[in-house]
Amino acid sequence: TATQPNQSGAGSCPFHAAGEPPVAPNGCPVSPQAAGFDPFDRPYQLDPAEALRWSREQEPVFYSPRLGYWVVSRYADIKAIFRDNLTFSPSIALEKITPSSDEALAVLERYDYGMHRTLVNEDEPAHMARRRELLDAFTPEVLEAHAPMVRQLVREKLDAIIDRGRADLVAEMFWEVPLTVALHFLGVPEEDMEQLRRFSVAHTLNTWGRPSPEQQVEVAEGVGKFWQYSGQVLRKMQSQPRGHGWMYDMIEKNRQKPDVVTDSYLHSMMMAIIVAAHETTALATANAFRQLLSRPAVWAELCDNPELIPAAAEECLRHSGSVVAWRRIATRDAEVGGVTIPEGGRILMVTASGNHDPAHFENPDELDIYRDNAVDHLTFGYGSHQCMGKNLGRMEMRIFLEEFTRRLPQLELEEQEFTFLPNTSFRGPEALWVRWDPAQNPERRDPAVREAQRDFPVGAPEARTIVRRVRVTRAETEAEGVLGVTLADPAGRDLPAWSPGSHLDVVLPSGEARKYSLCGPATSGDWQVAVLREEAGRGGSRWVHDTVREGIELRVRGPKNHFRLDETADRYVLVAGGIGITPIIAMADRLKQLGKSYELHYAGRSRASMALLARLERDHDEALRLYSKEEGARLDLASLLATPRESTLLYGCGPERLLSALEAGSAHWPEGSLHVEHFTAEGALLDPEHEHAFEVELADSELVVEVAADRTLLQSLRAAGVDVPSDCEEGLCGSCQVEVIEGEIDHRDKVLTASERAGQDRLMSCCSRAKGKKLKLAL
Ligand code: HEM
Ligand code: FES
């Protein structure tokens, strides 16, 4: 069978066994794997991302006859669906995935069950009109005020078990704390928690499960009672003076604008939100503890370096999120990943699979608490319906992790079989047994440990907090003025693999960071950099030369790659000037390994000052051309690049004047031939005196955000609750790129090529701005 539907033409059938049953609603035959897929089978229930690996790799959009849904498994396709909520309506988000039996329907009718539109399943324009009215409860300041309440709840629960030595954390607190927080946040009286828990389970099974005919009736009873209960609580709240909480905000808005925040909405939301706000967070917390504790070394790292907790929580949401699939329905024939989904087609976006897509996340199956784009995960959805409560959920997970890593670092996961409530969308273990030796509780030695809390700012994790400690195992002069440094994991594990072009940010004592490219060899489990002492520089390299010795520890971020080697070309010309050889030698190593044709031009002041010569001569002798100025050899770029060569890519690294010469010399080469890496970005930093304020309209989230003269676009987006990944925050890396739909851009970055700039369709949000008064962004 053909296996790349994404590459086949729009609407064409990737599987040419025409006429063979079964056939999808678009007329395409269904592949055997698609025909066999059932989300209620064990593989999906145990690990949805793994169960869809075949789909990510071979058939990323397929029709599942057993489910009657189109299943979408790749990151980019899922995001494209989330982006366009007119073509892909969320109206079925809370529909029963398994239709009710007649008996169950009769039960629901008896309870007058009438779950309709809330926010999550409401179409435009009603949805945004409502959402905008209800955003005030989610500003960072308002959420910040809930932190002490969360902290106290977690602390009390932990106090209750801390001397016990063994517990099921789900039963002891992961369920109840988020439920209490949710009720508190909503302003709903905290009564009958056990009953609410049973109601939630019934609601989940009813909406996303496949209950057996007997279970159907029981589930319907639970759902009916939940509906009644929600109505009673709502009426009680409506009859009281306005109290604190989001539900009271809704009741108030319902009084003021009954056509926007409707009566029917209030009752449906009352029921849906209790689940949305607590079950998601409870399961996410259980998943996170399971994942972290099943990797004792990672847990130990987190205990040693609690600064990483927000990043770790985010990575757990990516790796093992609590919402694993979400639904949309096509309102017209629409193409997704090369497949035409017909109007009325129901879509199951397996976000857990998108979160493991190697096209977006490097080594996606690894739980890497240092990952710097974890925030791109789809567990909170994306676009105008993206989870409103994400920052409350994040806060709860972080406080749980912070209390446990500090007060019970010796915590261990017990050997156990995990069970899950069978459903398509909500996922987390029903119990999580852990044990510890209370005699080792740190607070027995030092009672201050109990109180020594660390707080984190509300919002997405900050990239600059993702810092790793590494030990220097070698620091030797590599060439004149060049220090070669080898770094290893302090606990003796292998450091993560990296790709050619990657660099590390070495954090200086001042908190500033300097970038040093990894030079390899790439496979060794440790990292090598070579640092040129630059007397006239800002002081980073002098600090490295004066301080770095074998045995000391350094703080680094990365590896990060802003200078990726495209491995698809036939031929390569690599050009290095001076210390710019460091990423280039790693590229040469890789090209040699791939058996590609490459030449390596390396220019420097003198042989004695040129780093890594011995290894270059040993490993790349045939490809190597050396230009030592002292010996009168000059690299003549004009003649090297005079004739553009077919399917050849140019990679260059070195001083700015070499890069400019490369850019000028290759201007007549095909667009995209040249790749260079800049290490400084003059002009990227904000100078408020010379800036003007502007406005951005966000098409996906349907918000308008003001960017003041003294703030970057990125800062303004974050303040509005829009998560945009970032890294360098100085226009060098490309991680904060945002698509621009309208408006003239004032580009300040070093990432985009001239024609990418001219296209006026994207910008780096950390530094670039509007030329005029307004931009429209695809965010
Ligand atoms: C929507 C996940 C916590 C309130 C959503 C959606 C997902 C989600 C997948 C649908 C997004 C879309 O269609 O694009 C999660 C996860 C959570 C969490 C994984 C915890 C880890 C919370 C909390 C609250 C909340 C604590 C409330 C305080 C909402 C609301 C919506 C929503 C109101 C509907 C937004 C809209 O349609 O405009 N959530 N959620 N969530 N969530 Fe959450
Ligand atoms: Fe690196 Fe903006 S964060 S370019």
Coordinates of N, CA, C and O and ligand atoms in Angstrom, one line a residue, residues 562 714 725-737 749-751 764-767, ligand 2:
H562 N 19.6 26.3 16.2 CA 19.1 27.4 15.3 C 19.7 27.3 14.0 O 19.6 28.2 13.2
L714 N 6.1 40.0 22.2 CA 6.0 38.7 23.0 C 5.5 38.9 24.4 O 4.6 38.2 24.9
P725 N 6.1 30.2 22.4 CA 7.4 29.7 22.9 C 8.4 30.8 22.6 O 8.3 31.5 21.6
S726 N 9.5 30.8 23.4 CA 10.6 31.7 23.1 C 11.8 31.1 23.6 O 11.8 30.2 24.4
D727 N 12.9 31.6 23.1 CA 14.2 31.1 23.6 C 15.2 32.2 23.8 O 15.3 32.8 24.9
C728 N 15.8 32.6 22.7 CA 16.9 33.6 22.9 C 16.3 35.0 23.3 O 17.0 35.8 24.0
E729 N 15.1 35.3 22.8 CA 14.5 36.6 23.0 C 15.4 37.8 22.5 O 15.3 38.9 23.0
E730 N 16.2 37.5 21.5 CA 16.9 38.5 20.9 C 17.0 38.4 19.4 O 17.9 38.8 18.7
G731 N 16.0 37.7 18.8 CA 15.9 37.6 17.4 C 16.8 36.7 16.7 O 17.1 36.8 15.5
L732 N 17.4 35.7 17.4 CA 18.4 34.8 16.8 C 17.9 33.4 16.5 O 18.4 32.7 15.6
C733 N 16.8 33.0 17.2 CA 16.6 31.5 17.2 C 15.4 31.1 16.4 O 15.3 30.0 15.9
G734 N 14.4 31.9 16.2 CA 13.3 31.6 15.4 C 12.1 30.9 16.2 O 11.1 30.6 15.7
S735 N 12.3 30.7 17.5 CA 11.3 29.9 18.2 C 10.1 30.8 18.5 O 9.0 30.2 18.8
C736 N 10.1 32.1 18.5 CA 9.0 32.9 18.8 C 8.2 33.3 17.5 O 7.5 34.3 17.5
Q737 N 8.5 32.6 16.4 CA 7.9 33.1 15.1 C 6.4 33.0 15.2 O 5.8 32.1 15.7
D749 N 14.9 40.8 13.4 CA 15.6 39.5 13.8 C 16.7 39.2 12.8 O 17.0 39.9 11.8
K750 N 17.4 38.1 13.1 CA 18.5 37.6 12.2 C 18.2 36.2 11.7 O 19.0 35.5 11.3
V751 N 16.9 35.9 11.8 CA 16.5 34.5 11.4 C 16.0 34.5 10.0 O 16.4 33.6 9.2
M764 N 9.3 37.6 14.1 CA 9.8 37.1 15.4 C 9.2 38.0 16.5 O 9.6 39.2 16.5
S765 N 8.4 37.4 17.3 CA 7.6 38.3 18.2 C 8.4 38.8 19.3 O 8.0 39.8 20.0
C766 N 9.6 38.3 19.6 CA 10.5 38.8 20.7 C 11.1 40.2 20.3 O 11.5 40.9 21.2
C767 N 11.2 40.5 19.1 CA 11.9 41.7 18.7 C 11.2 42.5 17.6 O 11.2 43.8 17.7
Ligands
FES2 FE1 14.5 33.7 19.6 FE2 12.5 35.3 19.3 S1 12.9 34.0 20.9 S2 14.0 34.8 17.8

